[in-house]
Amino acid sequence: QDIQMAPDGNFWITTRFASANHGIWKMTPDYTLSKIAVVADDADLTDTHPWGAAFDNSGNYYFAAKGKGKVMTCSADGTVELVSVKKGDAEYNTANLMRLDFDDSNNMYAQYRTRFIKVKNGVIENEWVLSGDTYDWFCFNSDKTKALLFGYTGIFEIDLTNTSSTLVRVAGKSA
């Protein structure tokens, strides 16, 4: 589902095969593939359906556990753990977590099909409601002040410097 280059130059891959082998894999630059953590070996991965992933600024690997609507981490030794994300005092859980990334201040951004959130120190600092499309992927612009969300009908932008900003269509057909 996703591939990310690790700080050491290897690639970490999330997969969601229809088998006991969905999980996290590593591929070296010479294409040697090895498992880090898979369902067959780790019950914590059951029903997670690993999706988008990212390394934070310290080199820690986070991935979207789409099936659980949660964020998880995976270490190089295969240890998988849930990450606490709170909205106020309650744990945040919304279906269809798709992608993750981090800004230069190590704030996490998580894209769900209907929500886009900024998480600072484990707590949601801002939440944007997404509507009018189904969103599968996002990336930052070069200075990480805007997020570009890729939907079925177009590409949309959120100004991350404005907590009340709304989606603006920047490419694709109009509704």
PDB file of C-alpha atoms in Angstrom, residues 81-156:
ATOM      1  CA  GLU A  81       2.479  -0.630  19.144  1.00  0.00           C
ATOM      2  CA  LEU A  82      -0.604   1.578  19.077  1.00  0.00           C
ATOM      3  CA  VAL A  83       0.013   5.324  19.222  1.00  0.00           C
ATOM      4  CA  SER A  84      -2.256   7.379  21.433  1.00  0.00           C
ATOM      5  CA  VAL A  85      -3.999  10.185  19.545  1.00  0.00           C
ATOM      6  CA  LYS A  86      -6.475  12.138  21.635  1.00  0.00           C
ATOM      7  CA  LYS A  87      -9.203  14.622  20.892  1.00  0.00           C
ATOM      8  CA  GLY A  88      -9.535  16.409  24.199  1.00  0.00           C
ATOM      9  CA  ASP A  89      -9.417  13.645  26.813  1.00  0.00           C
ATOM     10  CA  ALA A  90     -10.773  10.870  24.585  1.00  0.00           C
ATOM     11  CA  GLU A  91      -8.901   8.519  22.267  1.00  0.00           C
ATOM     12  CA  TYR A  92      -9.515   9.441  18.632  1.00  0.00           C
ATOM     13  CA  ASN A  93     -10.788   6.693  16.387  1.00  0.00           C
ATOM     14  CA  THR A  94     -12.231   7.297  12.941  1.00  0.00           C
ATOM     15  CA  ALA A  95     -12.590   4.708  10.205  1.00  0.00           C
ATOM     16  CA  ASN A  96     -10.483   4.719   7.053  1.00  0.00           C
ATOM     17  CA  LEU A  97      -7.168   6.186   8.157  1.00  0.00           C
ATOM     18  CA  MET A  98      -5.263   6.453   4.874  1.00  0.00           C
ATOM     19  CA  ARG A  99      -1.977   8.390   5.124  1.00  0.00           C
ATOM     20  CA  LEU A 100       0.459   9.940   7.593  1.00  0.00           C
ATOM     21  CA  ASP A 101       3.279  12.452   7.364  1.00  0.00           C
ATOM     22  CA  PHE A 102       5.259  14.787   9.613  1.00  0.00           C
ATOM     23  CA  ASP A 103       6.134  18.458   9.280  1.00  0.00           C
ATOM     24  CA  ASP A 104       9.503  19.983  10.152  1.00  0.00           C
ATOM     25  CA  SER A 105       8.400  20.465  13.786  1.00  0.00           C
ATOM     26  CA  ASN A 106       7.550  16.737  14.006  1.00  0.00           C
ATOM     27  CA  ASN A 107       3.789  17.335  14.158  1.00  0.00           C
ATOM     28  CA  MET A 108       1.925  14.417  12.661  1.00  0.00           C
ATOM     29  CA  TYR A 109      -0.712  14.893   9.979  1.00  0.00           C
ATOM     30  CA  ALA A 110      -3.183  12.087   9.398  1.00  0.00           C
ATOM     31  CA  GLN A 111      -5.562  11.840   6.484  1.00  0.00           C
ATOM     32  CA  TYR A 112      -8.763   9.880   6.814  1.00  0.00           C
ATOM     33  CA  ARG A 113     -11.299   9.636   4.001  1.00  0.00           C
ATOM     34  CA  THR A 114     -13.449  12.317   5.665  1.00  0.00           C
ATOM     35  CA  ARG A 115     -11.017  14.094   8.029  1.00  0.00           C
ATOM     36  CA  PHE A 116      -7.560  15.622   8.000  1.00  0.00           C
ATOM     37  CA  ILE A 117      -5.922  16.207  11.367  1.00  0.00           C
ATOM     38  CA  LYS A 118      -2.826  17.816  12.830  1.00  0.00           C
ATOM     39  CA  VAL A 119      -1.506  16.066  15.936  1.00  0.00           C
ATOM     40  CA  LYS A 120       0.910  17.796  18.290  1.00  0.00           C
ATOM     41  CA  ASN A 121       2.316  15.835  21.235  1.00  0.00           C
ATOM     42  CA  GLY A 122      -0.364  13.152  20.895  1.00  0.00           C
ATOM     43  CA  VAL A 123      -3.325  15.565  20.901  1.00  0.00           C
ATOM     44  CA  ILE A 124      -5.305  16.801  17.910  1.00  0.00           C
ATOM     45  CA  GLU A 125      -4.484  20.470  17.455  1.00  0.00           C
ATOM     46  CA  ASN A 126      -6.650  20.993  14.390  1.00  0.00           C
ATOM     47  CA  GLU A 127      -9.176  18.970  12.420  1.00  0.00           C
ATOM     48  CA  TRP A 128     -10.464  19.734   8.956  1.00  0.00           C
ATOM     49  CA  VAL A 129     -13.654  18.035   7.744  1.00  0.00           C
ATOM     50  CA  LEU A 130     -13.316  16.784   4.187  1.00  0.00           C
ATOM     51  CA  SER A 131     -16.353  16.605   1.957  1.00  0.00           C
ATOM     52  CA  GLY A 132     -17.349  16.368  -1.668  1.00  0.00           C
ATOM     53  CA  ASP A 133     -14.910  13.638  -2.669  1.00  0.00           C
ATOM     54  CA  THR A 134     -13.122  10.501  -1.532  1.00  0.00           C
ATOM     55  CA  TYR A 135      -9.521  11.229  -0.618  1.00  0.00           C
ATOM     56  CA  ASP A 136      -6.825   8.567  -0.823  1.00  0.00           C
ATOM     57  CA  TRP A 137      -3.512  10.389  -0.622  1.00  0.00           C
ATOM     58  CA  PHE A 138      -1.871  13.647   0.417  1.00  0.00           C
ATOM     59  CA  CYS A 139       1.480  15.406   0.366  1.00  0.00           C
ATOM     60  CA  PHE A 140       2.885  18.730   1.519  1.00  0.00           C
ATOM     61  CA  ASN A 141       4.036  21.606  -0.641  1.00  0.00           C
ATOM     62  CA  SER A 142       7.771  22.418  -0.444  1.00  0.00           C
ATOM     63  CA  ASP A 143       7.601  24.582   2.699  1.00  0.00           C
ATOM     64  CA  LYS A 144       4.928  22.399   4.360  1.00  0.00           C
ATOM     65  CA  THR A 145       2.445  25.254   4.770  1.00  0.00           C
ATOM     66  CA  LYS A 146      -0.169  23.546   2.585  1.00  0.00           C
ATOM     67  CA  ALA A 147      -1.426  20.012   2.187  1.00  0.00           C
ATOM     68  CA  LEU A 148      -2.504  18.740  -1.202  1.00  0.00           C
ATOM     69  CA  LEU A 149      -5.204  16.075  -1.001  1.00  0.00           C
ATOM     70  CA  PHE A 150      -5.804  13.809  -3.946  1.00  0.00           C
ATOM     71  CA  GLY A 151      -9.410  12.796  -4.468  1.00  0.00           C
ATOM     72  CA  TYR A 152     -11.287  10.911  -7.162  1.00  0.00           C
ATOM     73  CA  THR A 153     -12.445  14.119  -8.865  1.00  0.00           C
ATOM     74  CA  GLY A 154      -9.487  16.396  -8.343  1.00  0.00           C
ATOM     75  CA  ILE A 155      -6.682  17.778  -6.233  1.00  0.00           C
ATOM     76  CA  PHE A 156      -7.540  20.004  -3.292  1.00  0.00           C
TER      77      PHE A 156
END
